[in-house]
């Protein structure tokens, strides 16, 4: 809440700022505050999960709505880097309705796809969804994010989903990030009865 107040004040100040240099400085302050808010939210999410306080929603949603949202955000970032972004969805899944936590599913997919954009300099990123099995009560879906990025060595893959870890901690200097996103994604996927991994 206090950080949201800071962000709001910076935006109000920018709206009244006539000086181009001042506007640029306020834009940078706003970006920094947004990034800090994202880090705080990740830490709070992880804390809730670790304390068994995070409860998943169980509401009806259409898979296509989530995928469209992810595609619009990540597709724009990919195009800005000159990358191709595509969605590969099994026929029939687009119109399907499911029950679960759509917000958290979107969070996981955004995390994985934005990581792909971050670590891919040329080529493409594909978000693929397949239905593996289904009965009267539940469906098991496989979500894959494939890219032509820098890859991850076998030795680094084992600790990739640990909190505050990156495949190579020196990457933080080049690419940024806290190493929390994948740890949160792993825990959310487990809460949904699934599993997450990397090749």
PDB file of C-alpha atoms in Angstrom:
ATOM      1  CA  UNK A   1       0.000   0.000   0.000  1.00  0.00           C
ATOM      2  CA  UNK A   2       2.703   2.592   0.789  1.00  0.00           C
ATOM      3  CA  UNK A   3       4.510   1.761  -2.452  1.00  0.00           C
ATOM      4  CA  UNK A   4       1.275   2.130  -4.419  1.00  0.00           C
ATOM      5  CA  UNK A   5       0.958   5.586  -2.868  1.00  0.00           C
ATOM      6  CA  UNK A   6       4.469   6.461  -4.043  1.00  0.00           C
ATOM      7  CA  UNK A   7       3.692   5.236  -7.562  1.00  0.00           C
ATOM      8  CA  UNK A   8       0.489   7.313  -7.586  1.00  0.00           C
ATOM      9  CA  UNK A   9       2.314  10.466  -6.454  1.00  0.00           C
ATOM     10  CA  UNK A  10       5.050   9.990  -9.080  1.00  0.00           C
ATOM     11  CA  UNK A  11       2.389   9.685 -11.802  1.00  0.00           C
ATOM     12  CA  UNK A  12       0.576  12.802 -10.568  1.00  0.00           C
ATOM     13  CA  UNK A  13       3.848  14.736 -10.483  1.00  0.00           C
ATOM     14  CA  UNK A  14       4.696  13.566 -14.010  1.00  0.00           C
ATOM     15  CA  UNK A  15       1.329  14.767 -15.321  1.00  0.00           C
ATOM     16  CA  UNK A  16       2.153  18.302 -14.098  1.00  0.00           C
ATOM     17  CA  UNK A  17       5.827  18.235 -15.118  1.00  0.00           C
ATOM     18  CA  UNK A  18       6.620  20.435 -18.135  1.00  0.00           C
ATOM     19  CA  UNK A  19      10.390  19.913 -18.141  1.00  0.00           C
ATOM     20  CA  UNK A  20      11.361  16.991 -20.476  1.00  0.00           C
ATOM     21  CA  UNK A  21      14.319  16.004 -18.283  1.00  0.00           C
ATOM     22  CA  UNK A  22      12.089  16.002 -15.204  1.00  0.00           C
ATOM     23  CA  UNK A  23       9.510  13.836 -17.005  1.00  0.00           C
ATOM     24  CA  UNK A  24      12.250  11.382 -17.999  1.00  0.00           C
ATOM     25  CA  UNK A  25      13.486  11.184 -14.399  1.00  0.00           C
ATOM     26  CA  UNK A  26       9.957  10.595 -13.117  1.00  0.00           C
ATOM     27  CA  UNK A  27       9.447   7.882 -15.764  1.00  0.00           C
ATOM     28  CA  UNK A  28      12.583   6.138 -14.465  1.00  0.00           C
ATOM     29  CA  UNK A  29      11.368   6.481 -10.873  1.00  0.00           C
ATOM     30  CA  UNK A  30       8.025   4.999 -11.922  1.00  0.00           C
ATOM     31  CA  UNK A  31       9.717   2.025 -13.627  1.00  0.00           C
ATOM     32  CA  UNK A  32      11.868   1.417 -10.552  1.00  0.00           C
ATOM     33  CA  UNK A  33       8.824   1.591  -8.247  1.00  0.00           C
ATOM     34  CA  UNK A  34       6.867  -0.815 -10.488  1.00  0.00           C
ATOM     35  CA  UNK A  35       9.809  -3.242 -10.429  1.00  0.00           C
ATOM     36  CA  UNK A  36      10.083  -2.973  -6.647  1.00  0.00           C
ATOM     37  CA  UNK A  37       6.337  -3.605  -6.319  1.00  0.00           C
ATOM     38  CA  UNK A  38       6.720  -6.731  -8.460  1.00  0.00           C
ATOM     39  CA  UNK A  39       9.573  -7.998  -6.252  1.00  0.00           C
ATOM     40  CA  UNK A  40       7.576  -7.329  -3.066  1.00  0.00           C
ATOM     41  CA  UNK A  41       4.549  -9.144  -4.509  1.00  0.00           C
ATOM     42  CA  UNK A  42       6.765 -12.145  -5.373  1.00  0.00           C
ATOM     43  CA  UNK A  43       8.205 -12.249  -1.854  1.00  0.00           C
ATOM     44  CA  UNK A  44       4.716 -12.010  -0.337  1.00  0.00           C
ATOM     45  CA  UNK A  45       3.461 -14.790  -2.629  1.00  0.00           C
ATOM     46  CA  UNK A  46       6.372 -17.024  -1.672  1.00  0.00           C
ATOM     47  CA  UNK A  47       5.858 -16.264   2.030  1.00  0.00           C
ATOM     48  CA  UNK A  48       2.156 -17.142   1.808  1.00  0.00           C
ATOM     49  CA  UNK A  49       2.912 -20.394  -0.011  1.00  0.00           C
ATOM     50  CA  UNK A  50       5.653 -21.370   2.474  1.00  0.00           C
ATOM     51  CA  UNK A  51       3.284 -20.646   5.391  1.00  0.00           C
ATOM     52  CA  UNK A  52       0.467 -22.658   3.738  1.00  0.00           C
ATOM     53  CA  UNK A  53      -1.634 -19.487   3.644  1.00  0.00           C
ATOM     54  CA  UNK A  54      -2.139 -19.254  -0.120  1.00  0.00           C
ATOM     55  CA  UNK A  55      -5.545 -20.562  -1.156  1.00  0.00           C
ATOM     56  CA  UNK A  56      -6.263 -21.212  -4.822  1.00  0.00           C
ATOM     57  CA  UNK A  57      -9.526 -19.948  -6.300  1.00  0.00           C
ATOM     58  CA  UNK A  58     -11.942 -22.402  -7.877  1.00  0.00           C
ATOM     59  CA  UNK A  59     -13.911 -20.484 -10.483  1.00  0.00           C
ATOM     60  CA  UNK A  60     -15.007 -21.171 -14.055  1.00  0.00           C
ATOM     61  CA  UNK A  61     -12.787 -19.795 -16.800  1.00  0.00           C
ATOM     62  CA  UNK A  62     -12.187 -20.191 -20.491  1.00  0.00           C
ATOM     63  CA  UNK A  63      -8.638 -21.222 -21.363  1.00  0.00           C
ATOM     64  CA  UNK A  64      -8.578 -19.051 -24.482  1.00  0.00           C
ATOM     65  CA  UNK A  65      -9.103 -15.904 -22.381  1.00  0.00           C
ATOM     66  CA  UNK A  66      -5.954 -16.609 -20.349  1.00  0.00           C
ATOM     67  CA  UNK A  67      -3.926 -17.493 -23.441  1.00  0.00           C
ATOM     68  CA  UNK A  68      -5.070 -14.342 -25.255  1.00  0.00           C
ATOM     69  CA  UNK A  69      -3.996 -12.236 -22.278  1.00  0.00           C
ATOM     70  CA  UNK A  70      -0.564 -13.890 -22.111  1.00  0.00           C
ATOM     71  CA  UNK A  71      -0.140 -13.639 -25.901  1.00  0.00           C
ATOM     72  CA  UNK A  72      -0.961  -9.936 -25.991  1.00  0.00           C
ATOM     73  CA  UNK A  73       1.536  -9.065 -23.232  1.00  0.00           C
ATOM     74  CA  UNK A  74       4.370 -11.397 -24.211  1.00  0.00           C
ATOM     75  CA  UNK A  75       3.794 -11.111 -27.956  1.00  0.00           C
ATOM     76  CA  UNK A  76       4.416  -7.363 -27.718  1.00  0.00           C
ATOM     77  CA  UNK A  77       7.653  -7.865 -25.739  1.00  0.00           C
ATOM     78  CA  UNK A  78       8.788 -10.510 -28.233  1.00  0.00           C
ATOM     79  CA  UNK A  79       8.094  -8.270 -31.240  1.00  0.00           C
ATOM     80  CA  UNK A  80      10.041  -5.432 -29.593  1.00  0.00           C
ATOM     81  CA  UNK A  81      13.070  -7.779 -29.587  1.00  0.00           C
ATOM     82  CA  UNK A  82      12.425  -8.977 -33.143  1.00  0.00           C
ATOM     83  CA  UNK A  83      11.270 -12.415 -31.977  1.00  0.00           C
ATOM     84  CA  UNK A  84       8.361 -14.488 -33.284  1.00  0.00           C
ATOM     85  CA  UNK A  85       5.775 -15.510 -30.692  1.00  0.00           C
ATOM     86  CA  UNK A  86       3.210 -18.208 -31.437  1.00  0.00           C
ATOM     87  CA  UNK A  87       0.461 -20.083 -29.647  1.00  0.00           C
ATOM     88  CA  UNK A  88      -0.018 -23.785 -30.417  1.00  0.00           C
ATOM     89  CA  UNK A  89      -3.272 -25.046 -28.930  1.00  0.00           C
ATOM     90  CA  UNK A  90      -4.845 -28.483 -29.368  1.00  0.00           C
ATOM     91  CA  UNK A  91      -8.020 -28.286 -31.449  1.00  0.00           C
ATOM     92  CA  UNK A  92     -11.103 -28.054 -29.279  1.00  0.00           C
ATOM     93  CA  UNK A  93      -9.315 -26.644 -26.233  1.00  0.00           C
ATOM     94  CA  UNK A  94      -9.841 -23.013 -27.197  1.00  0.00           C
ATOM     95  CA  UNK A  95     -13.525 -22.952 -26.331  1.00  0.00           C
ATOM     96  CA  UNK A  96     -13.287 -25.303 -23.351  1.00  0.00           C
ATOM     97  CA  UNK A  97     -14.321 -24.122 -19.899  1.00  0.00           C
ATOM     98  CA  UNK A  98     -12.375 -25.247 -16.855  1.00  0.00           C
ATOM     99  CA  UNK A  99     -12.558 -24.649 -13.135  1.00  0.00           C
ATOM    100  CA  UNK A 100      -9.527 -23.478 -11.212  1.00  0.00           C
ATOM    101  CA  UNK A 101      -7.457 -20.420 -10.398  1.00  0.00           C
ATOM    102  CA  UNK A 102      -7.243 -18.538 -13.684  1.00  0.00           C
ATOM    103  CA  UNK A 103      -5.220 -15.677 -12.167  1.00  0.00           C
ATOM    104  CA  UNK A 104      -2.526 -18.024 -10.854  1.00  0.00           C
ATOM    105  CA  UNK A 105      -2.421 -20.023 -14.098  1.00  0.00           C
ATOM    106  CA  UNK A 106      -1.931 -16.748 -15.974  1.00  0.00           C
ATOM    107  CA  UNK A 107       0.821 -15.775 -13.489  1.00  0.00           C
ATOM    108  CA  UNK A 108       2.698 -19.034 -14.162  1.00  0.00           C
ATOM    109  CA  UNK A 109       2.394 -18.740 -17.946  1.00  0.00           C
ATOM    110  CA  UNK A 110       3.461 -15.083 -17.898  1.00  0.00           C
ATOM    111  CA  UNK A 111       6.473 -15.977 -15.784  1.00  0.00           C
ATOM    112  CA  UNK A 112       7.605 -18.751 -18.116  1.00  0.00           C
ATOM    113  CA  UNK A 113       6.996 -16.850 -21.344  1.00  0.00           C
ATOM    114  CA  UNK A 114       8.570 -13.566 -20.180  1.00  0.00           C
ATOM    115  CA  UNK A 115      11.629 -15.569 -19.079  1.00  0.00           C
ATOM    116  CA  UNK A 116      11.795 -16.982 -22.598  1.00  0.00           C
ATOM    117  CA  UNK A 117      11.696 -13.491 -24.079  1.00  0.00           C
ATOM    118  CA  UNK A 118      14.363 -12.309 -21.623  1.00  0.00           C
ATOM    119  CA  UNK A 119      16.790 -15.126 -22.482  1.00  0.00           C
ATOM    120  CA  UNK A 120      16.175 -15.301 -26.245  1.00  0.00           C
ATOM    121  CA  UNK A 121      18.090 -12.947 -28.528  1.00  0.00           C
ATOM    122  CA  UNK A 122      16.877 -14.274 -31.875  1.00  0.00           C
ATOM    123  CA  UNK A 123      14.408 -16.788 -33.205  1.00  0.00           C
ATOM    124  CA  UNK A 124      11.076 -17.708 -31.679  1.00  0.00           C
ATOM    125  CA  UNK A 125       9.026 -18.567 -28.608  1.00  0.00           C
ATOM    126  CA  UNK A 126       6.069 -20.967 -28.652  1.00  0.00           C
ATOM    127  CA  UNK A 127       3.441 -21.483 -25.966  1.00  0.00           C
ATOM    128  CA  UNK A 128       1.959 -24.951 -26.538  1.00  0.00           C
ATOM    129  CA  UNK A 129      -1.037 -26.510 -24.755  1.00  0.00           C
ATOM    130  CA  UNK A 130      -2.075 -30.157 -25.000  1.00  0.00           C
ATOM    131  CA  UNK A 131      -4.713 -32.183 -23.199  1.00  0.00           C
ATOM    132  CA  UNK A 132      -3.132 -35.317 -21.707  1.00  0.00           C
ATOM    133  CA  UNK A 133      -6.131 -36.946 -20.058  1.00  0.00           C
ATOM    134  CA  UNK A 134      -9.623 -36.241 -18.803  1.00  0.00           C
ATOM    135  CA  UNK A 135     -12.307 -37.845 -16.700  1.00  0.00           C
ATOM    136  CA  UNK A 136     -15.645 -36.579 -15.398  1.00  0.00           C
ATOM    137  CA  UNK A 137     -14.016 -34.583 -12.581  1.00  0.00           C
ATOM    138  CA  UNK A 138     -10.782 -33.188 -13.996  1.00  0.00           C
ATOM    139  CA  UNK A 139      -8.551 -32.623 -16.970  1.00  0.00           C
ATOM    140  CA  UNK A 140      -4.774 -32.771 -17.055  1.00  0.00           C
ATOM    141  CA  UNK A 141      -3.200 -30.275 -19.438  1.00  0.00           C
ATOM    142  CA  UNK A 142       0.422 -29.914 -20.486  1.00  0.00           C
ATOM    143  CA  UNK A 143       1.688 -26.377 -21.004  1.00  0.00           C
ATOM    144  CA  UNK A 144       5.050 -25.996 -22.744  1.00  0.00           C
ATOM    145  CA  UNK A 145       7.077 -22.901 -23.419  1.00  0.00           C
ATOM    146  CA  UNK A 146       9.725 -23.582 -26.056  1.00  0.00           C
ATOM    147  CA  UNK A 147      12.296 -21.048 -27.222  1.00  0.00           C
ATOM    148  CA  UNK A 148      15.505 -20.697 -29.205  1.00  0.00           C
ATOM    149  CA  UNK A 149      17.261 -18.948 -26.322  1.00  0.00           C
ATOM    150  CA  UNK A 150      20.572 -19.485 -24.538  1.00  0.00           C
ATOM    151  CA  UNK A 151      19.565 -22.769 -22.915  1.00  0.00           C
ATOM    152  CA  UNK A 152      20.297 -24.101 -19.428  1.00  0.00           C
ATOM    153  CA  UNK A 153      23.128 -26.497 -18.586  1.00  0.00           C
ATOM    154  CA  UNK A 154      22.244 -29.834 -16.969  1.00  0.00           C
ATOM    155  CA  UNK A 155      24.091 -28.913 -13.768  1.00  0.00           C
ATOM    156  CA  UNK A 156      22.028 -25.735 -13.419  1.00  0.00           C
ATOM    157  CA  UNK A 157      18.645 -27.316 -14.163  1.00  0.00           C
ATOM    158  CA  UNK A 158      18.452 -29.008 -10.732  1.00  0.00           C
ATOM    159  CA  UNK A 159      18.414 -25.728  -8.797  1.00  0.00           C
ATOM    160  CA  UNK A 160      16.461 -23.660 -11.295  1.00  0.00           C
ATOM    161  CA  UNK A 161      13.200 -23.796  -9.333  1.00  0.00           C
ATOM    162  CA  UNK A 162      14.737 -22.935  -5.949  1.00  0.00           C
ATOM    163  CA  UNK A 163      13.983 -19.561  -4.349  1.00  0.00           C
ATOM    164  CA  UNK A 164      16.456 -16.760  -5.132  1.00  0.00           C
ATOM    165  CA  UNK A 165      18.283 -18.950  -7.662  1.00  0.00           C
ATOM    166  CA  UNK A 166      19.009 -18.459 -11.319  1.00  0.00           C
ATOM    167  CA  UNK A 167      20.713 -20.913 -13.657  1.00  0.00           C
ATOM    168  CA  UNK A 168      23.830 -18.773 -13.306  1.00  0.00           C
ATOM    169  CA  UNK A 169      23.735 -16.159 -10.565  1.00  0.00           C
ATOM    170  CA  UNK A 170      26.027 -13.902 -12.616  1.00  0.00           C
ATOM    171  CA  UNK A 171      23.077 -13.593 -15.046  1.00  0.00           C
ATOM    172  CA  UNK A 172      21.384 -11.223 -12.604  1.00  0.00           C
ATOM    173  CA  UNK A 173      23.836  -8.526 -13.662  1.00  0.00           C
ATOM    174  CA  UNK A 174      23.028  -8.962 -17.353  1.00  0.00           C
ATOM    175  CA  UNK A 175      19.354  -9.967 -17.319  1.00  0.00           C
ATOM    176  CA  UNK A 176      18.008  -8.790 -13.967  1.00  0.00           C
ATOM    177  CA  UNK A 177      15.482 -10.679 -11.883  1.00  0.00           C
ATOM    178  CA  UNK A 178      15.355 -12.032  -8.353  1.00  0.00           C
ATOM    179  CA  UNK A 179      15.179 -15.763  -9.009  1.00  0.00           C
ATOM    180  CA  UNK A 180      11.747 -15.932  -7.361  1.00  0.00           C
ATOM    181  CA  UNK A 181       9.447 -16.356 -10.350  1.00  0.00           C
ATOM    182  CA  UNK A 182      10.245 -19.991 -11.102  1.00  0.00           C
ATOM    183  CA  UNK A 183      10.193 -20.946  -7.402  1.00  0.00           C
ATOM    184  CA  UNK A 184       6.719 -19.431  -7.083  1.00  0.00           C
ATOM    185  CA  UNK A 185       5.597 -21.108 -10.312  1.00  0.00           C
ATOM    186  CA  UNK A 186       6.797 -24.500  -9.056  1.00  0.00           C
ATOM    187  CA  UNK A 187       4.858 -24.140  -5.815  1.00  0.00           C
ATOM    188  CA  UNK A 188       1.700 -22.907  -7.566  1.00  0.00           C
ATOM    189  CA  UNK A 189       1.835 -25.807 -10.030  1.00  0.00           C
ATOM    190  CA  UNK A 190       2.192 -28.240  -7.101  1.00  0.00           C
ATOM    191  CA  UNK A 191      -0.829 -26.674  -5.383  1.00  0.00           C
ATOM    192  CA  UNK A 192      -2.755 -27.308  -8.619  1.00  0.00           C
ATOM    193  CA  UNK A 193      -1.762 -30.990  -8.502  1.00  0.00           C
ATOM    194  CA  UNK A 194       0.752 -30.700 -11.323  1.00  0.00           C
ATOM    195  CA  UNK A 195       4.499 -30.676 -11.778  1.00  0.00           C
ATOM    196  CA  UNK A 196       6.955 -28.431 -13.557  1.00  0.00           C
ATOM    197  CA  UNK A 197      10.291 -29.148 -15.184  1.00  0.00           C
ATOM    198  CA  UNK A 198      12.785 -28.092 -17.818  1.00  0.00           C
ATOM    199  CA  UNK A 199      14.574 -29.653 -20.803  1.00  0.00           C
TER     200      UNK A 199
END
